[in-house]
PDB file of C-alpha atoms in Angstrom:
ATOM      1  CA  UNK A 288      63.902  63.318 -46.879  1.00 85.00           C
ATOM      2  CA  UNK A 289      66.933  61.466 -47.803  1.00 90.00           C
ATOM      3  CA  UNK A 290      66.653  58.623 -49.996  1.00 90.00           C
ATOM      4  CA  UNK A 291      69.678  55.936 -49.839  1.00 90.00           C
ATOM      5  CA  UNK A 292      70.178  53.966 -53.123  1.00 86.00           C
ATOM      6  CA  UNK A 293      72.117  50.817 -50.711  1.00 82.00           C
ATOM      7  CA  UNK A 294      70.610  48.189 -49.097  1.00 82.00           C
ATOM      8  CA  UNK A 295      71.726  49.833 -45.804  1.00 83.00           C
ATOM      9  CA  UNK A 296      71.895  53.807 -44.950  1.00 85.00           C
ATOM     10  CA  UNK A 297      74.946  55.124 -44.807  1.00 88.00           C
ATOM     11  CA  UNK A 298      76.756  56.573 -42.183  1.00 91.00           C
ATOM     12  CA  UNK A 299      78.032  60.040 -42.023  1.00 94.00           C
ATOM     13  CA  UNK A 300      78.758  60.790 -38.360  1.00 93.00           C
ATOM     14  CA  UNK A 301      82.014  63.028 -38.239  1.00 92.00           C
ATOM     15  CA  UNK A 302      82.207  63.277 -42.188  1.00 96.00           C
ATOM     16  CA  UNK A 303      82.612  66.608 -44.214  1.00 97.00           C
ATOM     17  CA  UNK A 304      79.792  67.711 -46.376  1.00 97.00           C
ATOM     18  CA  UNK A 305      80.475  70.093 -49.011  1.00 98.00           C
ATOM     19  CA  UNK A 306      77.411  71.289 -51.400  1.00 98.00           C
ATOM     20  CA  UNK A 307      76.779  73.953 -54.150  1.00 97.00           C
ATOM     21  CA  UNK A 308      73.969  76.684 -53.546  1.00 96.00           C
ATOM     22  CA  UNK A 309      73.123  77.181 -57.194  1.00 95.00           C
ATOM     23  CA  UNK A 310      74.223  80.951 -57.836  1.00 95.00           C
ATOM     24  CA  UNK A 311      75.381  82.683 -59.927  1.00 96.00           C
ATOM     25  CA  UNK A 312      77.667  81.472 -62.792  1.00 94.00           C
ATOM     26  CA  UNK A 313      76.920  78.195 -61.352  1.00 95.00           C
ATOM     27  CA  UNK A 314      80.408  78.014 -59.812  1.00 97.00           C
ATOM     28  CA  UNK A 315      79.633  76.031 -56.731  1.00 96.00           C
ATOM     29  CA  UNK A 316      77.418  73.417 -58.991  1.00 97.00           C
ATOM     30  CA  UNK A 317      80.729  73.135 -61.327  1.00 97.00           C
ATOM     31  CA  UNK A 318      83.448  73.006 -58.413  1.00 97.00           C
ATOM     32  CA  UNK A 319      81.605  70.151 -56.673  1.00 97.00           C
ATOM     33  CA  UNK A 320      81.408  68.288 -60.304  1.00 96.00           C
ATOM     34  CA  UNK A 321      85.019  68.810 -60.182  1.00 96.00           C
ATOM     35  CA  UNK A 322      85.182  67.073 -57.054  1.00 97.00           C
ATOM     36  CA  UNK A 323      83.430  64.190 -57.403  1.00 96.00           C
ATOM     37  CA  UNK A 324      84.308  63.428 -60.962  1.00 95.00           C
ATOM     38  CA  UNK A 325      88.284  64.109 -59.799  1.00 95.00           C
ATOM     39  CA  UNK A 326      87.708  61.798 -56.228  1.00 95.00           C
ATOM     40  CA  UNK A 327      85.473  58.505 -58.245  1.00 93.00           C
ATOM     41  CA  UNK A 328      82.976  59.024 -55.766  1.00 95.00           C
ATOM     42  CA  UNK A 329      80.457  57.083 -55.142  1.00 93.00           C
ATOM     43  CA  UNK A 330      76.707  57.751 -55.520  1.00 93.00           C
ATOM     44  CA  UNK A 331      75.036  56.686 -51.995  1.00 95.00           C
ATOM     45  CA  UNK A 332      71.278  58.324 -52.405  1.00 93.00           C
ATOM     46  CA  UNK A 333      69.460  61.425 -53.473  1.00 94.00           C
ATOM     47  CA  UNK A 334      67.525  63.951 -52.046  1.00 94.00           C
ATOM     48  CA  UNK A 335      63.721  63.661 -52.564  1.00 93.00           C
ATOM     49  CA  UNK A 336      62.031  66.896 -52.363  1.00 94.00           C
ATOM     50  CA  UNK A 337      59.158  68.552 -54.723  1.00 94.00           C
ATOM     51  CA  UNK A 338      61.331  72.182 -53.229  1.00 96.00           C
ATOM     52  CA  UNK A 339      63.792  71.694 -56.855  1.00 95.00           C
ATOM     53  CA  UNK A 340      62.468  71.983 -60.359  1.00 95.00           C
ATOM     54  CA  UNK A 341      62.285  68.343 -61.500  1.00 93.00           C
ATOM     55  CA  UNK A 342      64.498  67.117 -63.900  1.00 91.00           C
ATOM     56  CA  UNK A 343      65.832  64.134 -64.929  1.00 90.00           C
ATOM     57  CA  UNK A 344      69.224  63.068 -67.505  1.00 89.00           C
ATOM     58  CA  UNK A 345      72.124  60.312 -68.076  1.00 88.00           C
ATOM     59  CA  UNK A 346      75.156  60.205 -65.769  1.00 89.00           C
ATOM     60  CA  UNK A 347      77.365  63.152 -66.002  1.00 89.00           C
ATOM     61  CA  UNK A 348      80.339  61.211 -64.604  1.00 90.00           C
ATOM     62  CA  UNK A 349      80.135  58.290 -67.190  1.00 86.00           C
ATOM     63  CA  UNK A 350      83.540  56.754 -68.003  1.00 83.00           C
ATOM     64  CA  UNK A 351      81.995  54.283 -70.374  1.00 81.00           C
ATOM     65  CA  UNK A 352      78.844  53.371 -72.353  1.00 78.00           C
ATOM     66  CA  UNK A 353      77.222  51.254 -69.652  1.00 77.00           C
ATOM     67  CA  UNK A 354      77.420  53.560 -66.961  1.00 80.00           C
ATOM     68  CA  UNK A 355      76.394  56.328 -69.341  1.00 81.00           C
ATOM     69  CA  UNK A 356      73.009  55.471 -69.257  1.00 81.00           C
ATOM     70  CA  UNK A 357      72.578  55.592 -65.562  1.00 85.00           C
ATOM     71  CA  UNK A 358      69.501  57.384 -64.379  1.00 88.00           C
ATOM     72  CA  UNK A 359      70.096  60.761 -62.406  1.00 91.00           C
ATOM     73  CA  UNK A 360      68.413  63.581 -60.398  1.00 92.00           C
ATOM     74  CA  UNK A 361      68.232  66.595 -59.334  1.00 94.00           C
ATOM     75  CA  UNK A 362      69.730  66.228 -55.629  1.00 96.00           C
ATOM     76  CA  UNK A 363      72.286  63.369 -55.184  1.00 96.00           C
ATOM     77  CA  UNK A 364      75.090  62.353 -52.429  1.00 97.00           C
ATOM     78  CA  UNK A 365      77.955  60.876 -53.562  1.00 96.00           C
ATOM     79  CA  UNK A 366      80.452  59.802 -50.539  1.00 96.00           C
ATOM     80  CA  UNK A 367      84.546  59.363 -50.073  1.00 94.00           C
ATOM     81  CA  UNK A 368      84.766  56.817 -47.469  1.00 92.00           C
ATOM     82  CA  UNK A 369      88.264  57.165 -47.105  1.00 93.00           C
ATOM     83  CA  UNK A 370      88.504  60.387 -46.822  1.00 94.00           C
ATOM     84  CA  UNK A 371      85.337  60.962 -44.563  1.00 95.00           C
ATOM     85  CA  UNK A 372      83.695  63.432 -47.591  1.00 97.00           C
ATOM     86  CA  UNK A 373      79.946  63.686 -48.377  1.00 97.00           C
ATOM     87  CA  UNK A 374      78.824  65.878 -51.146  1.00 97.00           C
ATOM     88  CA  UNK A 375      75.430  66.655 -52.111  1.00 97.00           C
ATOM     89  CA  UNK A 376      75.152  67.845 -55.694  1.00 97.00           C
ATOM     90  CA  UNK A 377      72.279  69.974 -56.650  1.00 97.00           C
ATOM     91  CA  UNK A 378      71.787  70.278 -60.575  1.00 94.00           C
ATOM     92  CA  UNK A 379      68.216  71.856 -60.604  1.00 94.00           C
ATOM     93  CA  UNK A 380      67.227  75.768 -60.003  1.00 94.00           C
ATOM     94  CA  UNK A 381      65.220  75.909 -56.266  1.00 95.00           C
ATOM     95  CA  UNK A 382      61.507  76.907 -56.511  1.00 95.00           C
ATOM     96  CA  UNK A 383      60.702  80.494 -55.874  1.00 90.00           C
ATOM     97  CA  UNK A 384      58.183  80.138 -53.629  1.00 95.00           C
ATOM     98  CA  UNK A 385      60.054  77.141 -51.771  1.00 96.00           C
ATOM     99  CA  UNK A 386      63.598  78.569 -50.893  1.00 95.00           C
ATOM    100  CA  UNK A 387      62.801  78.359 -47.189  1.00 95.00           C
ATOM    101  CA  UNK A 388      61.552  74.796 -47.269  1.00 96.00           C
ATOM    102  CA  UNK A 389      64.457  73.777 -48.915  1.00 96.00           C
ATOM    103  CA  UNK A 390      66.273  75.259 -46.352  1.00 96.00           C
ATOM    104  CA  UNK A 391      64.271  73.819 -43.757  1.00 95.00           C
ATOM    105  CA  UNK A 392      64.934  70.038 -45.144  1.00 95.00           C
ATOM    106  CA  UNK A 393      68.802  70.521 -45.964  1.00 96.00           C
ATOM    107  CA  UNK A 394      69.232  72.005 -42.289  1.00 96.00           C
ATOM    108  CA  UNK A 395      67.151  69.516 -40.764  1.00 96.00           C
ATOM    109  CA  UNK A 396      69.373  66.774 -42.996  1.00 95.00           C
ATOM    110  CA  UNK A 397      72.685  68.283 -42.012  1.00 96.00           C
ATOM    111  CA  UNK A 398      72.093  67.885 -37.982  1.00 95.00           C
ATOM    112  CA  UNK A 399      70.295  64.542 -38.012  1.00 94.00           C
ATOM    113  CA  UNK A 400      73.412  63.572 -39.995  1.00 94.00           C
ATOM    114  CA  UNK A 401      75.480  63.927 -37.876  1.00 93.00           C
ATOM    115  CA  UNK A 402      78.019  66.074 -40.240  1.00 96.00           C
ATOM    116  CA  UNK A 403      81.474  67.208 -38.373  1.00 95.00           C
ATOM    117  CA  UNK A 404      80.953  70.541 -40.573  1.00 96.00           C
ATOM    118  CA  UNK A 405      79.328  71.491 -43.783  1.00 97.00           C
ATOM    119  CA  UNK A 406      80.970  73.744 -46.528  1.00 98.00           C
ATOM    120  CA  UNK A 407      78.926  75.492 -49.191  1.00 98.00           C
ATOM    121  CA  UNK A 408      80.720  76.515 -52.521  1.00 98.00           C
ATOM    122  CA  UNK A 409      78.458  79.977 -53.862  1.00 97.00           C
ATOM    123  CA  UNK A 410      78.882  83.228 -55.800  1.00 97.00           C
ATOM    124  CA  UNK A 411      78.304  86.530 -55.786  1.00 96.00           C
ATOM    125  CA  UNK A 412      77.484  89.238 -58.485  1.00 96.00           C
ATOM    126  CA  UNK A 413      81.007  90.730 -58.757  1.00 94.00           C
ATOM    127  CA  UNK A 414      79.433  94.321 -60.506  1.00 93.00           C
ATOM    128  CA  UNK A 415      77.310  94.573 -57.056  1.00 91.00           C
ATOM    129  CA  UNK A 416      80.737  94.860 -54.834  1.00 89.00           C
ATOM    130  CA  UNK A 417      81.290  97.972 -53.150  1.00 84.00           C
ATOM    131  CA  UNK A 418      84.913  99.695 -52.962  1.00 82.00           C
ATOM    132  CA  UNK A 419      86.454  97.991 -50.008  1.00 83.00           C
ATOM    133  CA  UNK A 420      85.201  94.161 -52.495  1.00 86.00           C
ATOM    134  CA  UNK A 421      86.650  95.699 -55.363  1.00 88.00           C
ATOM    135  CA  UNK A 422      90.184  95.248 -53.225  1.00 85.00           C
ATOM    136  CA  UNK A 423      91.784  92.141 -53.716  1.00 88.00           C
ATOM    137  CA  UNK A 424      91.232  88.722 -53.822  1.00 92.00           C
ATOM    138  CA  UNK A 425      87.779  88.297 -55.148  1.00 95.00           C
ATOM    139  CA  UNK A 426      87.385  85.510 -52.631  1.00 96.00           C
ATOM    140  CA  UNK A 427      85.689  85.411 -49.566  1.00 95.00           C
ATOM    141  CA  UNK A 428      84.193  83.379 -46.962  1.00 96.00           C
ATOM    142  CA  UNK A 429      81.732  83.038 -43.795  1.00 96.00           C
ATOM    143  CA  UNK A 430      81.656  80.769 -40.790  1.00 96.00           C
ATOM    144  CA  UNK A 431      79.109  80.354 -38.046  1.00 96.00           C
ATOM    145  CA  UNK A 432      80.111  80.760 -34.497  1.00 95.00           C
ATOM    146  CA  UNK A 433      80.259  76.749 -33.762  1.00 95.00           C
ATOM    147  CA  UNK A 434      82.541  76.163 -36.687  1.00 96.00           C
ATOM    148  CA  UNK A 435      84.579  78.959 -35.912  1.00 94.00           C
ATOM    149  CA  UNK A 436      85.260  77.882 -32.262  1.00 92.00           C
ATOM    150  CA  UNK A 437      87.049  74.202 -33.722  1.00 91.00           C
ATOM    151  CA  UNK A 438      88.278  76.058 -36.937  1.00 91.00           C
ATOM    152  CA  UNK A 439      90.013  79.794 -36.066  1.00 90.00           C
ATOM    153  CA  UNK A 440      93.448  78.729 -36.062  1.00 91.00           C
ATOM    154  CA  UNK A 441      93.140  77.267 -39.499  1.00 91.00           C
ATOM    155  CA  UNK A 442      91.315  79.911 -41.232  1.00 89.00           C
ATOM    156  CA  UNK A 443      93.633  82.333 -39.543  1.00 89.00           C
ATOM    157  CA  UNK A 444      97.004  80.520 -40.418  1.00 92.00           C
ATOM    158  CA  UNK A 445      94.918  79.966 -44.431  1.00 93.00           C
ATOM    159  CA  UNK A 446      95.232  84.177 -44.227  1.00 92.00           C
ATOM    160  CA  UNK A 447      91.555  84.043 -45.978  1.00 94.00           C
ATOM    161  CA  UNK A 448      89.406  86.964 -46.081  1.00 93.00           C
ATOM    162  CA  UNK A 449      85.806  87.263 -44.666  1.00 93.00           C
ATOM    163  CA  UNK A 450      82.949  88.483 -46.515  1.00 93.00           C
ATOM    164  CA  UNK A 451      82.323  91.987 -45.467  1.00 89.00           C
ATOM    165  CA  UNK A 452      79.111  94.009 -44.318  1.00 86.00           C
ATOM    166  CA  UNK A 453      78.012  96.664 -46.179  1.00 80.00           C
ATOM    167  CA  UNK A 454      76.199  99.595 -44.978  1.00 75.00           C
ATOM    168  CA  UNK A 455      72.599  99.196 -44.457  1.00 68.00           C
ATOM    169  CA  UNK A 456      71.589 102.154 -46.620  1.00 68.00           C
ATOM    170  CA  UNK A 457      75.043 102.688 -49.313  1.00 63.00           C
ATOM    171  CA  UNK A 458      76.607 105.825 -49.360  1.00 63.00           C
ATOM    172  CA  UNK A 459      75.073 107.031 -46.082  1.00 62.00           C
ATOM    173  CA  UNK A 460      76.826 106.460 -42.681  1.00 60.00           C
ATOM    174  CA  UNK A 461      74.210 106.175 -39.247  1.00 56.00           C
ATOM    175  CA  UNK A 462      75.780 105.289 -36.332  1.00 53.00           C
ATOM    176  CA  UNK A 463      72.324 103.156 -35.269  1.00 54.00           C
ATOM    177  CA  UNK A 464      72.394 101.298 -38.727  1.00 60.00           C
ATOM    178  CA  UNK A 465      74.205  97.973 -38.034  1.00 69.00           C
ATOM    179  CA  UNK A 466      76.120  96.855 -41.487  1.00 74.00           C
ATOM    180  CA  UNK A 467      74.500  94.201 -43.494  1.00 83.00           C
ATOM    181  CA  UNK A 468      75.464  90.445 -45.074  1.00 90.00           C
ATOM    182  CA  UNK A 469      74.334  90.763 -48.115  1.00 90.00           C
ATOM    183  CA  UNK A 470      75.299  88.413 -51.262  1.00 94.00           C
ATOM    184  CA  UNK A 471      73.266  89.526 -54.386  1.00 94.00           C
ATOM    185  CA  UNK A 472      72.941  86.443 -57.054  1.00 95.00           C
ATOM    186  CA  UNK A 473      73.956  83.733 -54.337  1.00 95.00           C
ATOM    187  CA  UNK A 474      70.766  82.248 -54.500  1.00 95.00           C
ATOM    188  CA  UNK A 475      69.823  80.481 -50.125  1.00 96.00           C
ATOM    189  CA  UNK A 476      74.156  81.015 -49.698  1.00 96.00           C
ATOM    190  CA  UNK A 477      72.597  83.972 -47.002  1.00 95.00           C
ATOM    191  CA  UNK A 478      69.291  82.442 -45.814  1.00 96.00           C
ATOM    192  CA  UNK A 479      71.336  78.799 -44.837  1.00 97.00           C
ATOM    193  CA  UNK A 480      74.271  80.643 -43.315  1.00 96.00           C
ATOM    194  CA  UNK A 481      71.934  82.614 -41.000  1.00 96.00           C
ATOM    195  CA  UNK A 482      69.620  79.336 -40.334  1.00 96.00           C
ATOM    196  CA  UNK A 483      73.316  77.785 -39.713  1.00 96.00           C
ATOM    197  CA  UNK A 484      73.703  80.400 -37.271  1.00 96.00           C
ATOM    198  CA  UNK A 485      70.708  79.978 -35.743  1.00 95.00           C
ATOM    199  CA  UNK A 486      70.496  76.270 -35.166  1.00 95.00           C
ATOM    200  CA  UNK A 487      74.456  76.074 -33.901  1.00 95.00           C
ATOM    201  CA  UNK A 488      75.307  74.380 -37.040  1.00 96.00           C
ATOM    202  CA  UNK A 489      79.247  74.131 -37.826  1.00 97.00           C
ATOM    203  CA  UNK A 490      79.240  75.772 -41.698  1.00 97.00           C
ATOM    204  CA  UNK A 491      81.111  77.826 -43.098  1.00 97.00           C
ATOM    205  CA  UNK A 492      80.376  79.273 -46.569  1.00 97.00           C
ATOM    206  CA  UNK A 493      83.685  79.877 -49.417  1.00 97.00           C
ATOM    207  CA  UNK A 494      81.823  81.881 -52.585  1.00 96.00           C
ATOM    208  CA  UNK A 495      83.747  83.913 -55.273  1.00 96.00           C
ATOM    209  CA  UNK A 496      82.585  87.501 -56.903  1.00 96.00           C
ATOM    210  CA  UNK A 497      82.251  86.436 -60.491  1.00 96.00           C
ATOM    211  CA  UNK A 498      79.962  87.336 -63.723  1.00 94.00           C
ATOM    212  CA  UNK A 499      77.846  84.818 -66.087  1.00 93.00           C
ATOM    213  CA  UNK A 500      79.903  83.417 -68.931  1.00 91.00           C
ATOM    214  CA  UNK A 501      82.466  80.579 -69.041  1.00 91.00           C
ATOM    215  CA  UNK A 502      82.415  79.534 -65.696  1.00 94.00           C
ATOM    216  CA  UNK A 503      84.810  77.044 -65.676  1.00 95.00           C
ATOM    217  CA  UNK A 504      87.905  78.627 -64.307  1.00 95.00           C
ATOM    218  CA  UNK A 505      86.191  80.565 -61.733  1.00 96.00           C
ATOM    219  CA  UNK A 506      84.903  76.694 -60.748  1.00 96.00           C
ATOM    220  CA  UNK A 507      89.127  75.637 -60.805  1.00 96.00           C
ATOM    221  CA  UNK A 508      89.746  78.795 -58.277  1.00 96.00           C
ATOM    222  CA  UNK A 509      86.905  77.514 -56.174  1.00 97.00           C
ATOM    223  CA  UNK A 510      87.650  74.231 -55.922  1.00 96.00           C
ATOM    224  CA  UNK A 511      91.401  75.029 -55.505  1.00 95.00           C
ATOM    225  CA  UNK A 512      90.632  76.986 -52.785  1.00 95.00           C
ATOM    226  CA  UNK A 513      88.473  74.718 -50.854  1.00 96.00           C
ATOM    227  CA  UNK A 514      91.640  72.167 -51.159  1.00 95.00           C
ATOM    228  CA  UNK A 515      93.792  75.045 -49.502  1.00 94.00           C
ATOM    229  CA  UNK A 516      91.560  73.991 -46.412  1.00 95.00           C
ATOM    230  CA  UNK A 517      90.802  70.351 -46.562  1.00 94.00           C
ATOM    231  CA  UNK A 518      93.616  69.168 -48.570  1.00 93.00           C
ATOM    232  CA  UNK A 519      91.441  66.465 -50.755  1.00 93.00           C
ATOM    233  CA  UNK A 520      94.070  66.464 -53.305  1.00 88.00           C
ATOM    234  CA  UNK A 521      97.453  67.562 -51.576  1.00 64.00           C
ATOM    235  CA  UNK A 522      99.154  70.873 -51.916  1.00 53.00           C
ATOM    236  CA  UNK A 523      99.617  72.640 -54.732  1.00 48.00           C
ATOM    237  CA  UNK A 524     101.436  71.983 -57.914  1.00 47.00           C
ATOM    238  CA  UNK A 525      99.922  72.435 -61.827  1.00 50.00           C
ATOM    239  CA  UNK A 526      96.857  73.267 -59.734  1.00 52.00           C
ATOM    240  CA  UNK A 527      93.878  72.918 -62.965  1.00 51.00           C
ATOM    241  CA  UNK A 528      95.584  69.959 -64.164  1.00 59.00           C
ATOM    242  CA  UNK A 529      94.819  67.648 -60.712  1.00 88.00           C
ATOM    243  CA  UNK A 530      91.009  68.309 -61.180  1.00 94.00           C
ATOM    244  CA  UNK A 531      89.829  65.713 -63.626  1.00 92.00           C
ATOM    245  CA  UNK A 532      86.650  67.489 -65.443  1.00 92.00           C
ATOM    246  CA  UNK A 533      83.418  64.995 -66.337  1.00 91.00           C
ATOM    247  CA  UNK A 534      82.267  63.747 -69.529  1.00 86.00           C
ATOM    248  CA  UNK A 535      79.580  66.396 -68.978  1.00 86.00           C
ATOM    249  CA  UNK A 536      81.176  69.399 -69.633  1.00 88.00           C
ATOM    250  CA  UNK A 537      82.005  68.445 -72.987  1.00 81.00           C
ATOM    251  CA  UNK A 538      78.138  70.295 -73.959  1.00 74.00           C
ATOM    252  CA  UNK A 539      78.601  72.414 -70.866  1.00 75.00           C
ATOM    253  CA  UNK A 540      78.509  75.113 -74.270  1.00 72.00           C
ATOM    254  CA  UNK A 541      75.744  72.693 -76.733  1.00 69.00           C
ATOM    255  CA  UNK A 542      77.194  70.551 -79.408  1.00 68.00           C
ATOM    256  CA  UNK A 543      78.616  73.002 -81.453  1.00 69.00           C
ATOM    257  CA  UNK A 544      78.262  75.285 -84.301  1.00 70.00           C
ATOM    258  CA  UNK A 545      76.526  73.814 -86.979  1.00 72.00           C
ATOM    259  CA  UNK A 546      78.441  73.869 -90.606  1.00 77.00           C
ATOM    260  CA  UNK A 547      75.030  74.277 -92.343  1.00 78.00           C
ATOM    261  CA  UNK A 548      75.588  78.156 -90.931  1.00 73.00           C
ATOM    262  CA  UNK A 549      78.210  78.694 -92.620  1.00 75.00           C
TER     263      UNK A 549
END
């Protein structure tokens, strides 16, 4: 359920929604952090659900002491009205037994809000790629038939590479076995894409093959890939320097090495 933080609920009609999937390396969430921080987006509400592990914390995008004390929750919505852009940031893992219910909640909210298109930023285990996925760029995309109708030319011009379907039984060729979509480590990515196809929702998935570790460079790669399409910051130039890292990233790997160790 979406709960507005304003007196009158915001209208998302014809907005583009960008959201992450909680996936390997948290690349989608880090990329969304960069979008919110760089565009100085305004928080307009949150999703209230028991499908996410409950948590709360200080403002991850604080710029001064006063706004650092704001309380933030696991699933919040931000907007940049001038760009007709909305962003859903998910900061907590999905309760394992409630993954399907959470996808249903998202699909219902996306449909009722009237978003023109939804873009899911995700990632997948690099070590589980098959031979064809080892070649070329580590970036892939998926698009629902509903969005393909209006974005086919743009995607063709970008020259992006679609996520490959893999054999149902790796190493075996069976004419009767249809290749299947597989996104290992992608969380709800595959399920949300399938749900959106079934519900005729215009949705795209942008994902990156990666490994766990310092995934900040991966986040920059993914958000620049998104920018090629949506032009949030204009054309490419000095790619990483255009994006503003939020203050919360200063503690991404803890508070440093205690001097007492030495």
